[in-house]
Short mmCIF file of C-alpha atoms and ligand atoms in Angstrom, two decimals:
data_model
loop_
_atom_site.label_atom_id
_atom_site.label_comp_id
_atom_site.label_asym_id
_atom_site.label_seq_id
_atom_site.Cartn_x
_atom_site.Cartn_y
_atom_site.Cartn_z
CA UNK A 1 -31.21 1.50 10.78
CA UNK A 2 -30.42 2.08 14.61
CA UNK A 3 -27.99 5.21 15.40
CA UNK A 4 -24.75 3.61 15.79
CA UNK A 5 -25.54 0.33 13.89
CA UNK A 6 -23.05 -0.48 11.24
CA UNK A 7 -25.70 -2.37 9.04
CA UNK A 8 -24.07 -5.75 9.30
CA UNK A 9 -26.08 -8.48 7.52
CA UNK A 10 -24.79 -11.71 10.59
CA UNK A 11 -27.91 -12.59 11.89
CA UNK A 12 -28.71 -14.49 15.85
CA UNK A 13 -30.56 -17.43 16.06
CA UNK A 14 -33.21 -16.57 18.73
CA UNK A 15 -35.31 -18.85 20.42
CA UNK A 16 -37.34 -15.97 22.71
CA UNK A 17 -37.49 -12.67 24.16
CA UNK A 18 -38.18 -11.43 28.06
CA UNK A 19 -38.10 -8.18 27.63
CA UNK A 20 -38.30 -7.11 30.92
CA UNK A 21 -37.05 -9.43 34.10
CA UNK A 22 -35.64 -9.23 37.48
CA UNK A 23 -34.12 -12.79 38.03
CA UNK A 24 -31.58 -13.26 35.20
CA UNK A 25 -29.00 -11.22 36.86
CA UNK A 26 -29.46 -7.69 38.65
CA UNK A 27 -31.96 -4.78 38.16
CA UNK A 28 -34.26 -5.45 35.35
CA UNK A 29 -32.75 -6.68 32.17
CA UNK A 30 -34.27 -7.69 28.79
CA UNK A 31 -33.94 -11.12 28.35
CA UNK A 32 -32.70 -13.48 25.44
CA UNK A 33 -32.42 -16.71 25.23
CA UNK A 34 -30.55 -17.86 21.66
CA UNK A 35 -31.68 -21.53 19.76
CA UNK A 36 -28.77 -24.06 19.61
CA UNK A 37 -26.58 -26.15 21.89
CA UNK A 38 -24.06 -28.53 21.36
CA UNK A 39 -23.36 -29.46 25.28
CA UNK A 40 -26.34 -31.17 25.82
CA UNK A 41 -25.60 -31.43 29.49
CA UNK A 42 -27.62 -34.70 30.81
CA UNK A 43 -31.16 -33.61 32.72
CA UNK A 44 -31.06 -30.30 30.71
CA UNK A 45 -34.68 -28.21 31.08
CA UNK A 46 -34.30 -26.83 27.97
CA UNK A 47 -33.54 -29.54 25.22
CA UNK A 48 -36.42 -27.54 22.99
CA UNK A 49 -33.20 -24.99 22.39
CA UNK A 50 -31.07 -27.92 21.24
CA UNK A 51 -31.47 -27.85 17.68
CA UNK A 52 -29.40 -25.31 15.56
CA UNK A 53 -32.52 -25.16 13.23
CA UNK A 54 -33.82 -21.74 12.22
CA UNK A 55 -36.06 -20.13 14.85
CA UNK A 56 -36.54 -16.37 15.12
CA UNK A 57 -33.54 -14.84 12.94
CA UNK A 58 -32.57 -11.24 13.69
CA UNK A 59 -29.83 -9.18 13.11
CA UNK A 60 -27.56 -7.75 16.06
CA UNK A 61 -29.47 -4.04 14.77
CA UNK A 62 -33.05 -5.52 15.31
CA UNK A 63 -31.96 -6.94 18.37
CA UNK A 64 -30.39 -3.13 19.66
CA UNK A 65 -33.62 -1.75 18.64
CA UNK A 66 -35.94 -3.70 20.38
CA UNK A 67 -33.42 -3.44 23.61
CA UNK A 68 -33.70 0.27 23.15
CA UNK A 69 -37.30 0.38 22.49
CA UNK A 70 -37.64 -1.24 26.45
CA UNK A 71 -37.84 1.22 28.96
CA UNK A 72 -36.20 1.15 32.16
CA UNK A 73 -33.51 -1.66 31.11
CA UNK A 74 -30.39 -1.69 32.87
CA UNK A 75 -28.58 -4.75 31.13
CA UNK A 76 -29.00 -7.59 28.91
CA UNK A 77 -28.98 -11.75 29.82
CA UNK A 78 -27.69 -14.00 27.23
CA UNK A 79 -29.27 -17.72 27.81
CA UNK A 80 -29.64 -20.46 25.78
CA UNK A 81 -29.80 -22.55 24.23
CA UNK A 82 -25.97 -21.97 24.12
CA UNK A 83 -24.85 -18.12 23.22
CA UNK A 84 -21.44 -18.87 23.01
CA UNK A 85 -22.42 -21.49 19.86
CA UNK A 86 -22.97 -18.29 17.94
CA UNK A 87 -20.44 -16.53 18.96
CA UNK A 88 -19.14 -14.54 16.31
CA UNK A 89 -22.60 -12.88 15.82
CA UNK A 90 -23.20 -12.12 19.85
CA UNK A 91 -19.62 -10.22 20.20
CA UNK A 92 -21.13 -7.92 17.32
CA UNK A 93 -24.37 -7.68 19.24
CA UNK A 94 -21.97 -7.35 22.31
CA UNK A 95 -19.73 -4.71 21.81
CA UNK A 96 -23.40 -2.95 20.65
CA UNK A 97 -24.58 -2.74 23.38
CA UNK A 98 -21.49 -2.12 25.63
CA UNK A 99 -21.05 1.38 23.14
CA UNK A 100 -25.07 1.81 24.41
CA UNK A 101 -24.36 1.68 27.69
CA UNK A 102 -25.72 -1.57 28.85
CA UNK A 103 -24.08 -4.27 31.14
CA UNK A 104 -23.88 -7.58 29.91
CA UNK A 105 -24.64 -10.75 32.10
CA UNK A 106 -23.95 -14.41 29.83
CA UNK A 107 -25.37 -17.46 30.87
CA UNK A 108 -22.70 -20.26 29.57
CA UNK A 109 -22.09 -24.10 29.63
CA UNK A 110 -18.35 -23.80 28.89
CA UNK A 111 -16.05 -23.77 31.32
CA UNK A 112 -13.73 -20.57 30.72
CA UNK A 113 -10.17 -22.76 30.15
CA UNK A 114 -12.11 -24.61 27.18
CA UNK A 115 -13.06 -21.23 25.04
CA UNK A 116 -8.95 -19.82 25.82
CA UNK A 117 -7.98 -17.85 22.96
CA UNK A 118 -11.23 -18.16 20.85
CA UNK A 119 -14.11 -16.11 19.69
CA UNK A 120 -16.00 -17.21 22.73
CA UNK A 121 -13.47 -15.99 25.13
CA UNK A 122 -13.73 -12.18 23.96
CA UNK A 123 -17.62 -12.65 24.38
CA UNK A 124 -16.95 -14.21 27.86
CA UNK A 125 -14.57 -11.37 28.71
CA UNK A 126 -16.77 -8.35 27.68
CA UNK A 127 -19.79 -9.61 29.79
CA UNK A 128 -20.06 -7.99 33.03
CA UNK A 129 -21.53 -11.43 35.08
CA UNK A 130 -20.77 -15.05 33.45
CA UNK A 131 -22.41 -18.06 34.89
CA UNK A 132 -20.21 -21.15 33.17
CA UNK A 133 -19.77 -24.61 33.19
CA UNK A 134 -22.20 -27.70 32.51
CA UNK A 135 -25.46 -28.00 34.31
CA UNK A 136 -24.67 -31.15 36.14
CA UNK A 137 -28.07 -32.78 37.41
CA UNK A 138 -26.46 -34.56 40.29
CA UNK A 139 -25.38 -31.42 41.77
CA UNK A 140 -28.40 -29.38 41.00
CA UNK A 141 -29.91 -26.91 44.02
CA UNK A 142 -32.39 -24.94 44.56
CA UNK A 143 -29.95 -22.77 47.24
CA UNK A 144 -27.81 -20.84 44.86
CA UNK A 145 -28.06 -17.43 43.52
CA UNK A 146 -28.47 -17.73 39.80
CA UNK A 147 -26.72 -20.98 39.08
CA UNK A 148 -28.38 -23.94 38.58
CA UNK A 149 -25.66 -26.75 39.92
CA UNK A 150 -22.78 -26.42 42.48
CA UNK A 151 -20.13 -26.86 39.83
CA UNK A 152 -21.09 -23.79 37.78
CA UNK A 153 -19.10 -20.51 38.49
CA UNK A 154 -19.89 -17.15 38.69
CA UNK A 155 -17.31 -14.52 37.43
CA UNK A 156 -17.44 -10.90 38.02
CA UNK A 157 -15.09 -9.15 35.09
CA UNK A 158 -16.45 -6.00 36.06
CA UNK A 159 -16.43 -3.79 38.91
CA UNK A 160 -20.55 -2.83 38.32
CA UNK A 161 -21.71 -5.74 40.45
CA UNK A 162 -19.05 -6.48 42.71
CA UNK A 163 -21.56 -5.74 45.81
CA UNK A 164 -23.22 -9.05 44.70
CA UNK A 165 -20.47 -11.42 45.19
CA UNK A 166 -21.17 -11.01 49.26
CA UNK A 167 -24.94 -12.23 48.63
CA UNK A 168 -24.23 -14.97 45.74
CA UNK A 169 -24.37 -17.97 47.79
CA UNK A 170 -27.52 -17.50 49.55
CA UNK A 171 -30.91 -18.92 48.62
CA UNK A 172 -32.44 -16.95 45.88
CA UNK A 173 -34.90 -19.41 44.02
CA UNK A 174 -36.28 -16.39 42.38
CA UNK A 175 -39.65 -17.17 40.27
CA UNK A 176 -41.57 -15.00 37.98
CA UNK A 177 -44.70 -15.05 36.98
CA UNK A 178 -45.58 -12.94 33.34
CA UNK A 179 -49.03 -12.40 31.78
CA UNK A 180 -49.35 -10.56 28.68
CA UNK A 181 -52.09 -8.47 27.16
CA UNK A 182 -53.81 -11.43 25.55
CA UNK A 183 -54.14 -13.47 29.47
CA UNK A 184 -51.31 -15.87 28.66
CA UNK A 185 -49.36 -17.11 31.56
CA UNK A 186 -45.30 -17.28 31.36
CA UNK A 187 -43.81 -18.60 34.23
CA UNK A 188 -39.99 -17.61 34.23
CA UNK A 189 -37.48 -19.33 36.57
CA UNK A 190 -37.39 -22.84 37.60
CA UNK A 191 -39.73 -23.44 40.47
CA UNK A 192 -39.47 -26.61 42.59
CA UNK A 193 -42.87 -28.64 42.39
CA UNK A 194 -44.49 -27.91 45.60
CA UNK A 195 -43.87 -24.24 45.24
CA UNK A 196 -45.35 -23.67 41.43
CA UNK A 197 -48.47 -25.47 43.15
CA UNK A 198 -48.62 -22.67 45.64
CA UNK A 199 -47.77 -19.81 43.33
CA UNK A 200 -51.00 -21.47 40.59
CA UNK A 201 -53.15 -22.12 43.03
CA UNK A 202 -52.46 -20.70 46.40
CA UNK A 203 -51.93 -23.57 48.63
CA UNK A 204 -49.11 -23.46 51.75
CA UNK A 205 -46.13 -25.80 50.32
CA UNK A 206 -45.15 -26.52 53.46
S1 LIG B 1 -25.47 -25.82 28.18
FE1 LIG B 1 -27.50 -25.20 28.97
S2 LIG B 1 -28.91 -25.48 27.23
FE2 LIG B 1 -27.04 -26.59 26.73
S3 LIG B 1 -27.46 -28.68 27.41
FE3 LIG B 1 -26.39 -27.65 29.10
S4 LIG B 1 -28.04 -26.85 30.42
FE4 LIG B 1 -28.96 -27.36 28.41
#
């Protein structure tokens, strides 16, 4: 069992790992995005993390362990999926890995007056960054530091990353390209058309 683990048998519904990434949020953070939404938000990219079926099932102790395992990590991104839809389990997972040390950034499609006085507020209010609100695909663009659609908001309940707010509305369409021991490609971010052409096969977007 991890040092400072309390053993607790709740368990995370994971969908995947990134353990080590520089575009979820600042300095390089490990990565996880959880299985199960119930927004389903219309033009979603992820609708393979709707279902609340079983996918990779860990306890918030594995999870610690593999976070402290990753060298060099200076926080943790919850995505989904939706992380607040488990939200009992992530505050154990959270508070974790506040005692550890780590900041906490929480990528949500609730609005922060619909979780008021629930569960999912005290994981809201622990995390250091929250993106919120529905992914609206009318109002998606490409210009916006970490959000996906105008409406979403950012909110800094920390002091940590308060130099950030100055910066957070200009274009950062930040891409990132993974490849593993075994060759495989992972592509991280959400790169408009013409520029994953350029970044696979080297040809001027313009
Ligand atoms: S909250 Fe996120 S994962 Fe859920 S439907 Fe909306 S965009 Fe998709």
């Amino acid at each position: 069992m991890s040092e400072g683990c309390d053993g607790n048998s709740a368990r995370l519904n994971v969908a995947a790992f990134l353990e080590n990434s520089a575009i979820y949020g600042p300095g390089n953070r490990f990565v996880i995005w959880f299985q199960g939404c119930s927004l389903r938000c219309e033009g979603c990219w992820n609708k393979e993390l709707w279902p609340f079926e079983d996918n990779l099932l860990f306890t918030p102790c594995d999870i610690l362990e593999k976070i402290r395992e990753t060298k060099g990590i200076e926080g943790v991104t919850f995505l989904g999926g939706e992380p607040l839809d488990q939200a009992e389990n992530l505050l154990i997972l959270a508070k974790m890995l506040k005692s550890d040390g780590y900041s906490i950034m929480l990528y949500t499609g609730y609005a922060e007056p619909e979780i008021s006085g629930t569960v999912k507020e005290d994981v809201f209010s622990m995390s250091d960054i929250v993106v919120s609100g529905r992914y609206v695909e009318g109002l998606r663009s490409v210009y916006l530091k970490w959000r996906g659609s105008l409406n979403q908001n950012i909110s800094f309940n920390s002091d940590i990353y308060r130099d950030f707010e100055d910066s957070i509305d200009k274009r950062e369409n930040d891409v990132e390209i993974h490849i593993d021991e075994t060759g495989e490609i992972t592509i991280a971010g959400y790169p408009e058309p013409d520029d994953l052409e350029a970044i696979l096969y080297g040809k001027d977007s313009q």
